[in-house]
Coordinates of C-alpha atoms and ligand atoms in Angstrom, one line a residue:
X5 CA -40.4 -76.1 -12.0
X6 CA -37.4 -74.5 -11.5
X7 CA -34.2 -77.1 -10.7
X8 CA -30.3 -76.1 -9.2
X9 CA -29.1 -77.5 -12.9
X10 CA -31.5 -74.5 -14.5
X11 CA -30.4 -72.1 -11.9
X12 CA -27.3 -72.3 -13.7
X13 CA -24.8 -73.2 -10.5
X14 CA -21.4 -75.0 -11.8
X15 CA -21.3 -78.6 -11.9
X16 CA -18.8 -78.7 -8.8
X17 CA -21.7 -76.9 -7.0
X18 CA -24.3 -79.3 -8.1
X19 CA -22.4 -82.6 -7.3
X20 CA -22.3 -81.7 -3.7
X21 CA -26.0 -80.6 -3.6
X22 CA -27.0 -83.7 -5.1
X23 CA -24.9 -85.8 -2.2
X24 CA -27.3 -83.9 -0.2
X25 CA -29.9 -85.0 -1.3
X26 CA -31.3 -81.9 -2.1
X27 CA -34.0 -82.6 -5.5
X28 CA -35.2 -79.2 -6.4
X29 CA -34.4 -75.5 -4.8
X30 CA -36.8 -74.7 -1.9
X31 CA -39.1 -71.1 -2.8
X32 CA -35.9 -68.7 -1.1
X33 CA -33.6 -70.8 -3.5
X34 CA -35.7 -70.4 -6.8
X35 CA -36.4 -66.6 -5.7
X36 CA -33.0 -65.8 -4.4
X37 CA -30.2 -67.9 -6.5
X38 CA -30.6 -65.8 -10.0
X39 CA -30.5 -62.4 -8.3
X40 CA -27.6 -63.1 -6.0
X41 CA -26.1 -64.4 -9.6
X42 CA -26.7 -61.4 -11.7
X43 CA -25.2 -59.4 -9.0
X44 CA -28.2 -57.1 -7.7
X45 CA -28.2 -56.3 -3.9
X46 CA -31.3 -58.8 -2.3
X47 CA -33.5 -58.5 0.9
X48 CA -35.2 -61.3 1.5
X49 CA -37.7 -61.9 3.9
X50 CA -37.1 -65.3 4.9
X51 CA -36.8 -67.3 8.3
X52 CA -34.8 -70.2 9.0
X53 CA -36.0 -73.4 7.7
X54 CA -36.4 -72.2 4.5
X55 CA -33.5 -72.9 3.2
X56 CA -32.2 -69.9 3.1
X57 CA -28.5 -70.6 4.1
X58 CA -28.0 -72.1 0.5
X59 CA -30.1 -69.2 -0.8
X60 CA -27.1 -66.7 0.1
X61 CA -24.0 -69.4 0.0
X62 CA -24.1 -71.9 -3.4
X63 CA -24.7 -68.5 -5.7
X64 CA -21.9 -66.5 -4.0
X65 CA -19.4 -69.8 -3.6
X66 CA -20.0 -69.7 -7.7
X67 CA -19.1 -65.9 -8.1
X68 CA -16.1 -67.0 -6.4
X69 CA -15.3 -69.9 -8.3
X70 CA -15.1 -67.6 -11.4
X71 CA -13.0 -64.7 -10.0
X72 CA -10.0 -63.9 -10.9
X73 CA -7.0 -66.6 -9.8
X74 CA -4.6 -63.2 -8.4
X75 CA -7.5 -62.7 -5.5
X76 CA -7.4 -65.7 -4.3
X77 CA -7.2 -65.7 -0.2
X78 CA -8.4 -62.3 0.1
X79 CA -11.3 -62.1 2.1
X80 CA -14.1 -61.1 -0.6
X81 CA -17.5 -62.9 1.1
X82 CA -18.6 -61.4 4.1
X83 CA -21.6 -63.1 6.0
X84 CA -22.1 -61.6 9.5
X85 CA -24.4 -63.4 12.0
X86 CA -26.1 -62.9 15.1
X87 CA -24.9 -65.6 17.1
X88 CA -21.7 -68.4 16.7
X89 CA -24.2 -71.0 16.6
X90 CA -25.4 -69.4 13.7
X91 CA -21.8 -68.4 12.8
X92 CA -20.6 -72.2 13.6
X93 CA -24.2 -73.7 11.1
X94 CA -22.8 -70.9 8.0
X95 CA -19.5 -72.2 7.8
X96 CA -20.0 -75.9 7.7
X97 CA -23.1 -75.1 4.9
X98 CA -20.1 -73.0 3.0
X99 CA -18.1 -76.1 3.5
X100 CA -20.2 -78.6 2.2
X101 CA -21.5 -76.9 -0.6
X102 CA -18.3 -76.1 -1.6
X103 CA -16.6 -79.2 -0.8
X104 CA -15.2 -79.7 -4.7
X105 CA -14.0 -76.2 -5.1
X106 CA -10.1 -75.1 -3.7
X107 CA -12.0 -71.9 -1.7
X108 CA -11.3 -71.3 1.9
X109 CA -13.6 -70.7 4.5
X110 CA -13.6 -69.6 7.5
X111 CA -15.6 -69.0 10.9
X112 CA -14.5 -66.2 13.8
X113 CA -16.5 -65.6 16.6
X114 CA -16.4 -64.1 20.8
X115 CA -16.1 -66.7 23.8
X116 CA -13.5 -68.7 22.8
X117 CA -9.4 -67.6 21.9
X118 CA -8.5 -65.1 19.4
X119 CA -5.2 -66.8 18.5
X120 CA -6.3 -69.6 16.5
X121 CA -8.7 -67.4 14.5
X122 CA -5.7 -64.4 13.6
X123 CA -3.4 -67.8 12.9
X124 CA -6.3 -69.0 10.6
X125 CA -6.9 -65.6 8.8
X126 CA -3.3 -65.0 8.2
X127 CA -3.3 -67.9 6.0
X128 CA -5.8 -66.5 3.6
X129 CA -9.5 -67.2 3.3
X130 CA -12.0 -66.3 0.8
X131 CA -15.1 -66.1 2.7
X132 CA -15.3 -65.2 6.7
X133 CA -18.5 -65.5 8.9
X134 CA -18.3 -64.0 11.8
X135 CA -20.2 -61.9 14.5
X136 CA -20.0 -58.7 14.9
X137 CA -18.1 -58.5 17.8
X138 CA -15.1 -60.7 17.2
X139 CA -15.3 -59.4 13.5
X140 CA -14.4 -56.0 14.6
X141 CA -11.9 -56.9 17.2
X142 CA -10.2 -58.9 14.7
X143 CA -10.6 -55.7 12.8
X144 CA -8.9 -53.2 15.7
X145 CA -6.3 -54.9 15.7
X146 CA -5.2 -54.7 12.4
X147 CA -5.6 -58.6 11.1
X148 CA -8.6 -58.3 8.8
X149 CA -8.0 -57.0 5.4
X150 CA -12.0 -56.2 4.4
X151 CA -11.3 -53.9 1.5
X152 CA -11.4 -56.8 -1.1
X153 CA -15.0 -57.6 -0.2
X154 CA -17.4 -58.1 -3.0
X155 CA -20.1 -59.2 -1.0
X156 CA -21.5 -58.5 2.2
X157 CA -24.3 -61.3 3.7
X158 CA -26.4 -59.9 6.6
X159 CA -28.1 -63.0 7.7
X160 CA -31.4 -63.0 10.4
X161 CA -30.7 -59.4 10.7
X162 CA -33.9 -58.6 12.8
X163 CA -32.1 -60.8 15.5
X164 CA -28.9 -58.8 14.9
X165 CA -30.9 -55.4 15.9
X166 CA -32.7 -57.1 18.7
X167 CA -29.4 -58.4 20.2
X168 CA -28.3 -54.4 20.1
X169 CA -25.8 -54.8 17.1
X170 CA -26.4 -51.9 15.3
X171 CA -23.6 -49.9 15.9
X172 CA -21.4 -52.8 15.4
X173 CA -23.3 -53.1 11.8
X174 CA -22.4 -49.2 11.5
X175 CA -19.2 -49.6 12.3
X176 CA -18.3 -52.9 10.1
X177 CA -20.2 -50.8 7.3
X178 CA -17.4 -48.5 7.5
X179 CA -14.4 -51.2 7.2
X180 CA -16.5 -52.7 3.6
X181 CA -15.4 -50.6 0.3
X182 CA -18.8 -49.1 -1.1
X183 CA -19.5 -50.8 -4.2
X184 CA -20.1 -54.1 -3.3
X185 CA -23.3 -56.7 -3.4
X186 CA -25.0 -56.9 -0.2
X187 CA -27.9 -59.8 0.4
X188 CA -29.8 -58.9 3.5
X189 CA -32.0 -61.9 5.2
X190 CA -34.5 -61.4 7.8
X191 CA -37.4 -63.2 9.3
X192 CA -39.3 -59.8 10.0
X193 CA -39.3 -55.9 9.3
X194 CA -39.7 -53.9 12.0
X195 CA -39.2 -49.9 11.1
X196 CA -35.5 -50.2 12.4
X197 CA -34.5 -52.8 9.8
X198 CA -36.0 -50.9 6.9
X199 CA -34.0 -48.3 7.6
X200 CA -30.6 -50.5 7.9
X201 CA -31.7 -51.9 4.4
X202 CA -32.3 -48.5 3.2
X203 CA -29.0 -47.6 4.3
X204 CA -27.0 -50.2 3.2
X205 CA -28.9 -51.7 -0.4
X206 CA -29.0 -50.3 -3.6
X207 CA -32.0 -50.9 -5.0
X208 CA -32.5 -54.6 -4.0
X209 CA -34.6 -56.7 -5.1
X210 CA -37.5 -57.7 -2.8
X211 CA -37.7 -61.5 -1.7
X212 CA -40.7 -62.4 0.1
X213 CA -41.6 -65.6 0.9
X214 CA -44.9 -65.9 2.7
X215 CA -45.3 -67.1 6.4
X216 CA -47.4 -69.9 5.3
X217 CA -45.9 -71.1 2.9
X218 CA -42.8 -72.0 5.8
X219 CA -45.0 -72.9 8.6
X220 CA -47.8 -74.9 7.1
X221 CA -45.4 -78.0 7.6
X222 CA -45.7 -77.1 11.6
X223 CA -48.9 -78.0 13.3
X224 CA -49.7 -75.8 15.9
X225 CA -51.1 -76.3 19.4
X226 CA -51.4 -74.0 22.9
X227 CA -52.0 -76.8 26.1
X228 CA -54.4 -74.1 28.6
X229 CA -52.3 -75.1 31.8
X230 CA -51.6 -73.5 35.0
X231 CA -48.6 -72.3 35.6
X232 CA -47.5 -74.5 38.7
X233 CA -48.3 -77.6 36.1
X234 CA -46.8 -77.1 33.2
X235 CA -43.7 -79.2 33.7
X236 CA -45.6 -82.0 34.8
X237 CA -47.7 -81.4 31.8
X238 CA -44.4 -81.4 30.2
X239 CA -43.1 -84.7 31.2
X240 CA -46.7 -86.0 30.7
X241 CA -46.5 -85.5 26.5
X242 CA -42.4 -86.4 26.6
X243 CA -43.2 -90.1 28.3
X244 CA -47.1 -90.4 26.5
X245 CA -46.3 -89.1 23.4
X246 CA -43.0 -90.8 23.3
X247 CA -41.1 -88.0 22.3
X248 CA -37.2 -88.6 21.3
X249 CA -36.1 -85.5 20.4
X250 CA -37.5 -82.6 21.9
X251 CA -36.6 -78.8 22.1
X252 CA -37.9 -76.3 25.1
X253 CA -38.1 -73.1 25.0
X254 CA -37.7 -71.1 28.2
X255 CA -37.8 -67.5 28.8
X256 CA -34.8 -67.1 30.9
X257 CA -31.2 -68.7 31.2
X258 CA -31.9 -69.5 35.1
X259 CA -35.6 -71.5 34.2
X260 CA -33.8 -72.9 31.3
X261 CA -31.4 -74.6 33.9
X262 CA -33.9 -75.1 36.7
X263 CA -36.1 -76.9 34.0
X264 CA -33.3 -78.8 33.0
X265 CA -32.5 -80.3 36.4
X266 CA -36.2 -81.3 37.4
X267 CA -36.6 -83.2 33.8
X268 CA -33.4 -85.0 34.2
X269 CA -35.1 -85.7 38.0
X270 CA -37.8 -87.3 36.3
X271 CA -36.0 -89.8 34.7
X272 CA -36.3 -87.7 30.8
X273 CA -32.8 -87.0 30.1
X274 CA -32.4 -83.4 29.2
X275 CA -29.7 -80.5 29.1
X276 CA -29.7 -76.6 28.2
X277 CA -27.9 -74.3 26.0
X278 CA -27.8 -70.9 26.6
X279 CA -25.4 -67.8 27.3
X280 CA -24.3 -68.4 30.1
X281 CA -22.9 -71.6 28.8
X282 CA -19.2 -71.7 27.7
X283 CA -19.1 -72.3 23.8
X284 CA -17.7 -75.4 24.4
X285 CA -20.2 -76.9 26.4
X286 CA -22.9 -75.5 23.9
X287 CA -21.3 -77.3 21.0
X288 CA -21.3 -80.1 23.1
X289 CA -25.2 -79.9 24.3
X290 CA -26.0 -79.6 21.1
X291 CA -24.0 -82.9 20.1
X292 CA -25.5 -85.1 22.1
X293 CA -29.1 -83.7 21.6
X294 CA -28.3 -84.9 17.8
X295 CA -26.8 -87.9 18.5
X296 CA -29.7 -88.6 20.5
X297 CA -27.8 -89.1 24.3
X298 CA -30.1 -86.4 25.5
X299 CA -34.1 -86.3 25.1
X300 CA -34.6 -82.8 25.0
X301 CA -32.4 -79.7 25.1
X302 CA -33.6 -76.4 26.8
X303 CA -32.8 -73.5 25.3
X304 CA -33.2 -69.5 25.6
X305 CA -34.2 -67.6 22.0
X306 CA -30.7 -66.4 22.1
X307 CA -29.1 -69.6 22.5
X308 CA -31.3 -71.4 19.8
X309 CA -30.7 -69.0 17.1
X310 CA -29.2 -70.6 14.7
X311 CA -29.5 -74.6 15.7
X312 CA -29.9 -77.0 12.6
X313 CA -31.1 -79.7 13.7
X314 CA -32.7 -82.1 10.7
X315 CA -36.5 -83.0 10.9
X316 CA -36.5 -81.8 14.8
X317 CA -39.8 -82.8 15.5
X318 CA -41.4 -81.6 18.2
X319 CA -41.0 -78.2 19.6
X320 CA -42.4 -76.7 23.0
X321 CA -43.1 -73.7 24.5
X322 CA -43.1 -74.3 27.8
X323 CA -43.1 -69.9 28.1
X324 CA -44.3 -68.0 24.9
X325 CA -41.5 -65.2 24.2
X326 CA -42.4 -61.4 24.7
X327 CA -41.4 -60.5 21.3
X328 CA -44.5 -62.6 19.1
X329 CA -41.8 -62.6 16.4
X330 CA -39.7 -64.6 18.2
X331 CA -42.4 -67.2 18.2
X332 CA -42.1 -67.5 14.3
X333 CA -38.2 -68.0 14.6
X334 CA -38.8 -70.5 17.7
X335 CA -41.5 -72.6 15.2
X336 CA -39.4 -72.7 13.0
X337 CA -37.1 -75.1 14.2
X338 CA -39.3 -77.9 13.4
X339 CA -41.4 -78.9 9.8
X340 CA -38.0 -77.5 8.1
X341 CA -37.5 -78.3 4.5
X342 CA -40.7 -80.0 4.1
X343 CA -40.8 -82.2 6.8
X344 CA -44.0 -82.0 9.5
X345 CA -43.1 -81.0 12.6
X346 CA -45.2 -79.6 15.9
X347 CA -44.9 -76.9 17.7
X348 CA -46.7 -77.1 21.5
X349 CA -47.2 -73.9 23.8
X350 CA -47.7 -74.3 27.1
X351 CA -50.1 -71.5 28.0
X352 CA -51.3 -70.2 31.2
X353 CA -53.5 -67.4 32.2
X354 CA -50.7 -64.9 32.9
X355 CA -49.7 -65.2 29.4
X356 CA -52.6 -64.6 27.6
X357 CA -51.8 -61.4 26.0
X358 CA -48.9 -62.9 24.5
X359 CA -50.4 -65.7 22.8
X360 CA -53.6 -62.6 21.6
X361 CA -49.9 -61.0 20.3
X362 CA -48.7 -64.0 18.3
X363 CA -52.0 -65.1 17.0
X364 CA -52.1 -61.8 15.6
X365 CA -48.7 -61.8 14.0
X366 CA -49.3 -64.8 11.9
X367 CA -52.8 -64.2 11.4
X368 CA -54.6 -67.2 12.9
X369 CA -55.9 -68.3 16.0
X370 CA -54.2 -71.4 17.4
X371 CA -56.2 -74.1 18.0
X372 CA -56.2 -75.0 21.8
X373 CA -56.4 -77.7 23.1
X374 CA -56.7 -78.5 27.3
X375 CA -55.3 -81.8 28.5
X376 CA -57.1 -84.3 30.6
X377 CA -56.0 -84.0 34.5
X378 CA -54.1 -80.7 33.2
X379 CA -57.1 -78.1 33.4
X380 CA -55.9 -74.7 33.8
X381 CA -58.0 -72.8 36.7
X382 CA -60.4 -70.3 36.5
X383 CA -58.7 -67.5 35.2
X384 CA -58.1 -69.0 31.7
X385 CA -61.7 -70.1 31.5
X386 CA -62.2 -66.4 32.3
X387 CA -60.3 -64.7 29.2
X388 CA -63.0 -66.3 26.8
X389 CA -65.9 -65.7 28.6
X390 CA -66.5 -61.8 27.2
X391 CA -68.7 -61.2 30.4
X392 CA -65.9 -60.9 32.7
X393 CA -63.8 -57.7 32.1
X394 CA -60.5 -56.9 32.2
X395 CA -60.1 -56.0 35.4
X396 CA -61.3 -58.9 36.5
X397 CA -59.8 -60.8 35.1
X398 CA -56.4 -59.5 36.0
X399 CA -58.1 -59.5 39.9
X400 CA -58.7 -63.4 39.6
X401 CA -54.8 -64.1 38.0
X402 CA -53.6 -62.5 40.9
X403 CA -55.8 -64.5 42.8
X404 CA -54.5 -67.9 41.5
X405 CA -50.9 -66.4 41.4
X406 CA -51.5 -65.7 45.5
X407 CA -53.1 -69.0 46.1
X408 CA -50.0 -71.0 43.7
X409 CA -47.7 -69.3 46.1
X410 CA -49.7 -70.0 49.3
X411 CA -49.7 -73.9 48.3
X412 CA -46.1 -73.7 47.6
X413 CA -45.1 -72.3 50.8
X414 CA -47.5 -75.9 52.8
X415 CA -45.4 -78.2 50.1
X416 CA -48.7 -78.7 48.4
X417 CA -48.9 -77.9 44.2
X418 CA -46.5 -80.7 43.5
X419 CA -47.0 -83.1 40.4
X420 CA -48.9 -85.6 41.4
X421 CA -47.6 -88.6 41.7
X422 CA -47.7 -91.4 39.6
X423 CA -48.5 -89.5 36.4
X424 CA -45.3 -88.3 35.4
X425 CA -43.0 -91.4 37.2
X426 CA -41.0 -92.5 34.4
X427 CA -41.9 -95.6 32.7
Ligands
LIG517 P1 -32.0 -73.0 6.8 O1 -33.3 -72.4 6.6 O2 -30.7 -72.8 5.7 O3 -31.7 -73.2 8.0 O4 -32.2 -74.6 6.1 C1 -32.9 -75.3 6.9 C2 -32.5 -76.9 6.1 O5 -33.6 -77.3 5.2 C3 -31.4 -77.2 6.1 O6 -30.9 -78.5 7.3 C4 -30.8 -77.7 4.8 O7 -30.2 -78.5 5.0 C5 -32.1 -77.8 4.0 N1 -32.1 -77.5 3.2 C6 -31.3 -76.2 2.3 N2 -31.8 -76.7 0.9 C7 -32.7 -77.8 0.5 C8 -33.2 -78.3 -0.6 N3 -33.6 -77.4 -1.6 N4 -34.0 -79.1 -0.5 C9 -34.3 -80.3 0.7 N5 -33.6 -79.5 1.9 C10 -32.4 -78.5 1.5

């Protein structure tokens, strides 16, 4: 069995890992660390929750610890992440694992003042964690010297491409020395990502942590339900299951705000986290959620990147994501590092196509359970009936949507009283 000692990490790093309570490397760590220590480029397919942050942070700290002293306080390692939350998370991991080392880490991202970051950089930094936009701003202002970079890490690279950062990444590449080590982590591999990998990596080691190795800890379930009943069903599940810490995904910021308000009205303390909120509001929301001051955190996909909540037990897809890969990212928030968790999707008939896309991606059907009292409308059962043609299905879905609109206009369709009252 691989141990951290056998991987050859320094005593100071081992001490920090032991204090975190890690007893053995996760599969992605065992596979990645030796290659990073050997100076190889790495292309790793691993989703959040597999321990990927430590997989690159630990060996990079080890390398910095053993690099010549005269290079100290020059940026030698650069980690680029798609979101501020992930950037902050990575920096905090670096500080934890590097607590016994004389290595200075800093994080820079947009949405907050640039001056304190400039001051921080001027004091000298060994490892910089950054989001692409702010990194380029600082470089354009002449506040960043990236000419000493020895290692570049692109974390959650698929998400960076999804967020349209490809041009920023290209610009960043031009600022870096040609001769360097590059590590690329991604949960999924699109054609565009493979192209990027082909351009920036040199003879990389390919590391693939099989999807089922990471998600078997997550029990997945679909509750078919009418669209207008989703909110009542969610409140019902939270109350009856006595769920204390629930991360809920919606498709839109507006939807996240609305659901957060409605759950609050149902007596369930809830807050929302999304791109329209200030960094301070996002940090506070996350802190309140982690501390148990709020029971439900409603998030959009982008805002949820980088959230690392120990032992998060419940992830709810209030709406399925448009991109099936986002489902994998979302459920990666639970069942982390050996803990079990459950991922529950509330799916209405209109989302059947999205569900099929997800099942195709994860190569397995997801268990479906109807919750008594929340039966889906007829459009849903048509989906299973091979004799109902697609056009007929669409017509029925349209008809039930029109009926809902109509009911809403008449004030009907509200949650049945009593069922979702606070106990
Ligand atoms: P990540 O995939 O980097 O977001 O890490 C997911 C979680 O796993 C974090 O909460 C880490 O603290 C934890 N973790 C990382 N490595 C280990 C390990 N070897 N043993 C136990 N937990 C770990």
